[in-house]
PDB file of N, CA and C in Angstrom:
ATOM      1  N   UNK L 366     121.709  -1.421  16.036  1.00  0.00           N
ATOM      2  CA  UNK L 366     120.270  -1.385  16.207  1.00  0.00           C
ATOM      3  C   UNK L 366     119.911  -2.155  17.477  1.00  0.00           C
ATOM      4  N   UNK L 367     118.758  -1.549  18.680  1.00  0.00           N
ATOM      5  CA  UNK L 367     118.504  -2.328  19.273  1.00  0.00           C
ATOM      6  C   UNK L 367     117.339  -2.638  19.397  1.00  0.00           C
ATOM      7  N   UNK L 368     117.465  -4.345  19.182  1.00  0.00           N
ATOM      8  CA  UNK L 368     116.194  -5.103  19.118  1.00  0.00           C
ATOM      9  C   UNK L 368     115.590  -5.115  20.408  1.00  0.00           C
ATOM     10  N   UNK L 369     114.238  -5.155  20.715  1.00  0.00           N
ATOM     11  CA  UNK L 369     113.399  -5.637  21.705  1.00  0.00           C
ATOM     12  C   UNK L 369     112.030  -6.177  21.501  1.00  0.00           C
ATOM     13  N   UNK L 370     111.730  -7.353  22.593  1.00  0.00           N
ATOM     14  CA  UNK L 370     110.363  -8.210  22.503  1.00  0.00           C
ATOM     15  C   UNK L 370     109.615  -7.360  23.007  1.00  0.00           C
ATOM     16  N   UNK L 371     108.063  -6.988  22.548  1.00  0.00           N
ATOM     17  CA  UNK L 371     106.971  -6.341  23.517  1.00  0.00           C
ATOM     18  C   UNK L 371     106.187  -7.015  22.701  1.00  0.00           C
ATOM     19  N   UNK L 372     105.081  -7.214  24.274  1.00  0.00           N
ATOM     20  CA  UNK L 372     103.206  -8.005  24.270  1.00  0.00           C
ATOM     21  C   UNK L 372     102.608  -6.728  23.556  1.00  0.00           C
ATOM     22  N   UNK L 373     101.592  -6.990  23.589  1.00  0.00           N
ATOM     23  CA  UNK L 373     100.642  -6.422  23.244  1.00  0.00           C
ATOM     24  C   UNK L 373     100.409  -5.541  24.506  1.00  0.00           C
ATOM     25  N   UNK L 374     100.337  -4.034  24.162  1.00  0.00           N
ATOM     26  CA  UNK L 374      99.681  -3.309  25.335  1.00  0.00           C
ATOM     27  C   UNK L 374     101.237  -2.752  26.175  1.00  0.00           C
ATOM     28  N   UNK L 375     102.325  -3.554  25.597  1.00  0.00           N
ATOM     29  CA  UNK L 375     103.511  -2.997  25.900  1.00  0.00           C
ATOM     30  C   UNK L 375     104.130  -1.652  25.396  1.00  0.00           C
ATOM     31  N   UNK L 376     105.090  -1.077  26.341  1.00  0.00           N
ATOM     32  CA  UNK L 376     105.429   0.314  25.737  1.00  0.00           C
ATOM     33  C   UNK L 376     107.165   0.122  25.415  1.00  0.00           C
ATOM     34  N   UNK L 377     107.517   1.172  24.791  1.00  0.00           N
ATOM     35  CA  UNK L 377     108.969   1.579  25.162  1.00  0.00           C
ATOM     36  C   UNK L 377     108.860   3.006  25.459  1.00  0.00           C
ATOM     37  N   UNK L 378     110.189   3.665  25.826  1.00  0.00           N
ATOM     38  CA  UNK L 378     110.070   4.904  26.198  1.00  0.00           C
ATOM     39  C   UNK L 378     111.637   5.396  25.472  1.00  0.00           C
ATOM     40  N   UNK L 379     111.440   6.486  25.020  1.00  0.00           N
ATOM     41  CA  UNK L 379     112.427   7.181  23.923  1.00  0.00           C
ATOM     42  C   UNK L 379     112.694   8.795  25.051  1.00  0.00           C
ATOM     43  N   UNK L 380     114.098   8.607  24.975  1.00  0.00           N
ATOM     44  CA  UNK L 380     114.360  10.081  25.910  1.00  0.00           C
ATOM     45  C   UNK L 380     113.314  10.797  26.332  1.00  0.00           C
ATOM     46  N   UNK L 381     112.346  10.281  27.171  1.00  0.00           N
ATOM     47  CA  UNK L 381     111.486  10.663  28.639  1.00  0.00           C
ATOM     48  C   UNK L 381     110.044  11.287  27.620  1.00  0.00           C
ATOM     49  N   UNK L 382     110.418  11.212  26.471  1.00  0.00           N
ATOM     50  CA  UNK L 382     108.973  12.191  26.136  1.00  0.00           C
ATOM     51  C   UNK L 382     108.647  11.058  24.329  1.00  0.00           C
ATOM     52  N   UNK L 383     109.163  10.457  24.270  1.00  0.00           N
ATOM     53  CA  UNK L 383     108.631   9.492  23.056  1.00  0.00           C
ATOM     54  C   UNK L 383     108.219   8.294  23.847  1.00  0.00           C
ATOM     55  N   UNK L 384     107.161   7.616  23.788  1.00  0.00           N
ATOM     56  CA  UNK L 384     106.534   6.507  23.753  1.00  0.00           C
ATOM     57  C   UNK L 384     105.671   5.883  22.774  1.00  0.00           C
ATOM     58  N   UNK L 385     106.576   4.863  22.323  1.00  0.00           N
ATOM     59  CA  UNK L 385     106.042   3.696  21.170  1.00  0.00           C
ATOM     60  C   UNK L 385     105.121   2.411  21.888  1.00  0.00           C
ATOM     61  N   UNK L 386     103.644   1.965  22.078  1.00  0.00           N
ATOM     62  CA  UNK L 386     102.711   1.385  22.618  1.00  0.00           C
ATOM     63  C   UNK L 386     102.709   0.439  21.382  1.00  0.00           C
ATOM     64  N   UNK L 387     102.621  -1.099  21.612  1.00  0.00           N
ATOM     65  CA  UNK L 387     102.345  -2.137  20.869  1.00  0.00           C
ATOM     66  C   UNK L 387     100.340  -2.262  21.266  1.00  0.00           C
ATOM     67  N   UNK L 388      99.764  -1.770  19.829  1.00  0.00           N
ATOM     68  CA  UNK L 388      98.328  -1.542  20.181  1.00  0.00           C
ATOM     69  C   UNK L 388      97.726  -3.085  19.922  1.00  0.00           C
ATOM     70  N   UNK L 389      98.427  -3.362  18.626  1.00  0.00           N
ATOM     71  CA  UNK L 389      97.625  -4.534  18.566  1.00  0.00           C
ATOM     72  C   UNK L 389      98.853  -5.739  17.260  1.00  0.00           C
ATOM     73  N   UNK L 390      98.744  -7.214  17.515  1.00  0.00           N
ATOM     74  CA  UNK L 390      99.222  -7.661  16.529  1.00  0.00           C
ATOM     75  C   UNK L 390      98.467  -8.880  16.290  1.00  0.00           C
ATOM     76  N   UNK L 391      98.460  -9.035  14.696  1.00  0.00           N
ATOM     77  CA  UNK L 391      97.343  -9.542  13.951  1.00  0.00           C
ATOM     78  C   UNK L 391      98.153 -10.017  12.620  1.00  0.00           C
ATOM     79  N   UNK L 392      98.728 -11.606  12.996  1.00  0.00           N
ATOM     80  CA  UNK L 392      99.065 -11.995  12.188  1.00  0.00           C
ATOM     81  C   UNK L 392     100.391 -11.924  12.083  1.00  0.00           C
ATOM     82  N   UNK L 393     101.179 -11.331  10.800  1.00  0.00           N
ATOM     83  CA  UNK L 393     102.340 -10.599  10.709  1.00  0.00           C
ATOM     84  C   UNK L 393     102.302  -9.089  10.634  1.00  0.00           C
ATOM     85  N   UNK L 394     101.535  -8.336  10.842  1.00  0.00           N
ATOM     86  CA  UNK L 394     101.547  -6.861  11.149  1.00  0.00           C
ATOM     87  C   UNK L 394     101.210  -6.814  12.500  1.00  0.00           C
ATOM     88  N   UNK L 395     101.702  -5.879  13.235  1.00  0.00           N
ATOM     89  CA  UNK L 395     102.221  -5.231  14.297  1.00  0.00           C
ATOM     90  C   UNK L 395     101.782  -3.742  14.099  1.00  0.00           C
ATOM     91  N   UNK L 396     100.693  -3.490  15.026  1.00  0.00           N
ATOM     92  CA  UNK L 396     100.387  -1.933  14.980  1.00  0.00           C
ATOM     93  C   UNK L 396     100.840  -0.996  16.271  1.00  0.00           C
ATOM     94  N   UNK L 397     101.575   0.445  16.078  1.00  0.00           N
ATOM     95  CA  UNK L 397     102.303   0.348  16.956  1.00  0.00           C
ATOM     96  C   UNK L 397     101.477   1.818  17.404  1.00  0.00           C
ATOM     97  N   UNK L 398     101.054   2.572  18.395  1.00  0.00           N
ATOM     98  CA  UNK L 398     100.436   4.250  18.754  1.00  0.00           C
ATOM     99  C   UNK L 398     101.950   4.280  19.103  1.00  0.00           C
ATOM    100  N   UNK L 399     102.079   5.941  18.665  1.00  0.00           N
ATOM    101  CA  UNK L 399     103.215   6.902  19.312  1.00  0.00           C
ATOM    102  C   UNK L 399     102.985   8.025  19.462  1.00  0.00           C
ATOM    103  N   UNK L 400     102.985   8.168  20.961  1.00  0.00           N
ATOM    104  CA  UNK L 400     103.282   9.515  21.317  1.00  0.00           C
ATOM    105  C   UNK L 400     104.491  10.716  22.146  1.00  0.00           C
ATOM    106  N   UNK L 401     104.354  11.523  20.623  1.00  0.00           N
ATOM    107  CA  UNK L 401     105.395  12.530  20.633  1.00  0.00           C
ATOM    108  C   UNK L 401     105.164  13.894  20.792  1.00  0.00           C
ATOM    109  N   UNK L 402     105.886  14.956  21.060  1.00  0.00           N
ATOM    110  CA  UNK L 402     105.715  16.099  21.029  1.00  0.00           C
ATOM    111  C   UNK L 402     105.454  16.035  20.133  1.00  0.00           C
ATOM    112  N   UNK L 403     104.023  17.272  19.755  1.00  0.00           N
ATOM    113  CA  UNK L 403     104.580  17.657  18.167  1.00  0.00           C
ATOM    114  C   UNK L 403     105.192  18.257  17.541  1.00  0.00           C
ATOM    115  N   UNK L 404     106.419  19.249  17.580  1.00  0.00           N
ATOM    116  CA  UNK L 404     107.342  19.287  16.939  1.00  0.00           C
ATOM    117  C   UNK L 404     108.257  18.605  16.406  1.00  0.00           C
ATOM    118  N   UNK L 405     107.909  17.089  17.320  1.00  0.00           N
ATOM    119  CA  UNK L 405     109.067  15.915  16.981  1.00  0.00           C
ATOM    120  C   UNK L 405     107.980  15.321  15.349  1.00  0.00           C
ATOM    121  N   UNK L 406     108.906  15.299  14.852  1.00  0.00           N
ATOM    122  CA  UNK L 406     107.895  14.779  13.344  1.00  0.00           C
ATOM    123  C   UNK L 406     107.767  13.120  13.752  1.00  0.00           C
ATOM    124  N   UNK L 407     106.477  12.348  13.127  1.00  0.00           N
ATOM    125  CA  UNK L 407     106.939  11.172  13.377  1.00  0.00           C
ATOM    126  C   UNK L 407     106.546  10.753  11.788  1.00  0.00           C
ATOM    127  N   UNK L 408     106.990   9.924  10.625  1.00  0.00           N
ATOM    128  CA  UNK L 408     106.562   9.523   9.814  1.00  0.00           C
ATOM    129  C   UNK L 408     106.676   7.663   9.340  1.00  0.00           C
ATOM    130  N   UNK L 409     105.983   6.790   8.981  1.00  0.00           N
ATOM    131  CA  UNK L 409     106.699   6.245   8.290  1.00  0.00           C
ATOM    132  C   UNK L 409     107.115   6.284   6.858  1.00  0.00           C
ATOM    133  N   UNK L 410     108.423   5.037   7.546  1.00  0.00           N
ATOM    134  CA  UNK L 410     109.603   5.357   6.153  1.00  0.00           C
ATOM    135  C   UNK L 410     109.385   5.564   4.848  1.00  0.00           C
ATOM    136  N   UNK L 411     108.525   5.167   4.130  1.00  0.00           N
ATOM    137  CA  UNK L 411     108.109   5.190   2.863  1.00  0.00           C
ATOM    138  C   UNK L 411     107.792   6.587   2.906  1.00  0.00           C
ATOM    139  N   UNK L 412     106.796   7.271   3.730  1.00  0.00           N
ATOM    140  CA  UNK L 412     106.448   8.828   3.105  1.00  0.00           C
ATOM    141  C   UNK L 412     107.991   9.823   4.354  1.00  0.00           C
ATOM    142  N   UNK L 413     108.729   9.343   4.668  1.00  0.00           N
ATOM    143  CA  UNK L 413     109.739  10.293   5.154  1.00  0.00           C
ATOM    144  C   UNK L 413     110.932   9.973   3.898  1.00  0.00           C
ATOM    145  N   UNK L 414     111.415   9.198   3.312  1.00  0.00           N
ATOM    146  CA  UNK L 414     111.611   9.373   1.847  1.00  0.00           C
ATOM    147  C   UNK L 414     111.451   9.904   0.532  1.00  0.00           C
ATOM    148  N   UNK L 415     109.886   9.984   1.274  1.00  0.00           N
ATOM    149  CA  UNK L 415     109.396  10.719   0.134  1.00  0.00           C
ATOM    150  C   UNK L 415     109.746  12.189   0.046  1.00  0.00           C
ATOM    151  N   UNK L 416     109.102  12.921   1.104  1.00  0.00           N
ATOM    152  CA  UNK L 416     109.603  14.048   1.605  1.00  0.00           C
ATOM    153  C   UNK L 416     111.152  14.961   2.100  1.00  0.00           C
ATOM    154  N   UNK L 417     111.792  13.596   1.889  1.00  0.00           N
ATOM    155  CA  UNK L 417     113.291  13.706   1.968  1.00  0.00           C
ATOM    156  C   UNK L 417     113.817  14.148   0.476  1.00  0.00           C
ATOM    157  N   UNK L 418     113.306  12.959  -0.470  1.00  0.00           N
ATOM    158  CA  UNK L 418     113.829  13.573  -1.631  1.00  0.00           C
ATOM    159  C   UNK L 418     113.002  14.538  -2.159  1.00  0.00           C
ATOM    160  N   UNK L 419     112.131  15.361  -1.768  1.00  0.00           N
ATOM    161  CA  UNK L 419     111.141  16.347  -2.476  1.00  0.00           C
ATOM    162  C   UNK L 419     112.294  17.095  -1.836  1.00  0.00           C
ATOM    163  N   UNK L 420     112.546  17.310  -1.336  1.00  0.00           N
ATOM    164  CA  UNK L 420     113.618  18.406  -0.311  1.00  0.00           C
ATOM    165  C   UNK L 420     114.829  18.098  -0.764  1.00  0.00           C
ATOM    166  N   UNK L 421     115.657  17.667  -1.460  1.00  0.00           N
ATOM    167  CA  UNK L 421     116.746  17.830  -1.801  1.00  0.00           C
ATOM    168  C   UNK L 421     117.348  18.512  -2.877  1.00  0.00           C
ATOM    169  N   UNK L 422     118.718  18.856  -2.991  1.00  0.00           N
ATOM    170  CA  UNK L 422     118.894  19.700  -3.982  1.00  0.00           C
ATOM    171  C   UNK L 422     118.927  19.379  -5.275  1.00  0.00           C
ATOM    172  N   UNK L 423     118.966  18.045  -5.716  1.00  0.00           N
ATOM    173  CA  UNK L 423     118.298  18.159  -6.913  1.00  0.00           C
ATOM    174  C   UNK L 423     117.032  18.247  -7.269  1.00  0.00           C
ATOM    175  N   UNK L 424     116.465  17.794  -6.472  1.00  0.00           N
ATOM    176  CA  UNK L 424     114.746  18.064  -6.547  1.00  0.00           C
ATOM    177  C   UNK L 424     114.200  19.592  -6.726  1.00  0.00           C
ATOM    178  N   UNK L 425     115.089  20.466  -6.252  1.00  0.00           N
ATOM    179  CA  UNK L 425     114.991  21.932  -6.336  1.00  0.00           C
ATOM    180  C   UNK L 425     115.209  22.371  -7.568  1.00  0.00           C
ATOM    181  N   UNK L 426     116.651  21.649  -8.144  1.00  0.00           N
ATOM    182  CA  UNK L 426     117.190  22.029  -9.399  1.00  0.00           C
ATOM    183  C   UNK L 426     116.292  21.723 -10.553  1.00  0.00           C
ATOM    184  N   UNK L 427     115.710  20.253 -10.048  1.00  0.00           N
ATOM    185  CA  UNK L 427     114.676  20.032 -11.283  1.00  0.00           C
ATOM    186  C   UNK L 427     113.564  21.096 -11.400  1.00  0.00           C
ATOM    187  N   UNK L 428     112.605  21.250 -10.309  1.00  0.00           N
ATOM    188  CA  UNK L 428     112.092  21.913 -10.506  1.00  0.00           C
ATOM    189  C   UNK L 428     112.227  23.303 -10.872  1.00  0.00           C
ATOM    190  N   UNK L 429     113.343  23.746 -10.995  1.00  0.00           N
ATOM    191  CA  UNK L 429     113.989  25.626 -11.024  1.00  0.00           C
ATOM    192  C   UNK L 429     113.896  25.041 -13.081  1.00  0.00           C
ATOM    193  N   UNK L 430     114.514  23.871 -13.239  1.00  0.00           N
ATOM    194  CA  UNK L 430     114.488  23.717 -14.798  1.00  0.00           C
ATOM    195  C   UNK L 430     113.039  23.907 -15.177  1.00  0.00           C
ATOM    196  N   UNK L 431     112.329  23.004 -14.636  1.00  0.00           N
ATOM    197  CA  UNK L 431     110.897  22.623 -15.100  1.00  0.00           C
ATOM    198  C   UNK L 431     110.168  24.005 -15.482  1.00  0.00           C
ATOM    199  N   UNK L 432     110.503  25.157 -14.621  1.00  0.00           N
ATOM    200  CA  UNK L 432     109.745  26.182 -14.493  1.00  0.00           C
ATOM    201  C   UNK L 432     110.511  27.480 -15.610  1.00  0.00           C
ATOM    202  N   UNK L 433     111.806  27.074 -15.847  1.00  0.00           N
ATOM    203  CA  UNK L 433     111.982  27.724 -17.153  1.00  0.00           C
ATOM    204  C   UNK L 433     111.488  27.377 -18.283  1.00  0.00           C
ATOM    205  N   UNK L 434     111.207  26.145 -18.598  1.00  0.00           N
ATOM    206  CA  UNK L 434     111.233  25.422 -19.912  1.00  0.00           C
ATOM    207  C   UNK L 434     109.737  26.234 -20.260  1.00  0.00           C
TER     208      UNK L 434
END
């Protein structure tokens, strides 16, 4: 993993077309703008988990049961 310090108002840059902007920090949260293509999905982790396991194959299987019963 690589760590880095950014101010406020600081950017990084992700293979020429992702940029992560430090908008504002307040406290212990850190708010971050990103802009991506949109085809590039951006989520956070909690709902890309989520959507990860809605999409998996047991999640399919359950539901293929659910809908016989």
């Amino acid at each position: 993993m690589l760590v880095l310090s950014r101010k406020k108002n600081e950017s990084i840059v992700i293979n020429d077309d992702i940029t992560i902007v430090v908008v504002e920090i307040r406290g212990d949260k850190v708010r971050l703008g990103i802009e991506a293509p949109k085809e590039v999905p951006v989520h956070r982790n909690e709902v890309y988990e989520a959507i990860r396991k809605s999409q998996s194959p047991e999640s399919a299987a359950d539901e293929a049961q659910t809908a016989e019963s």
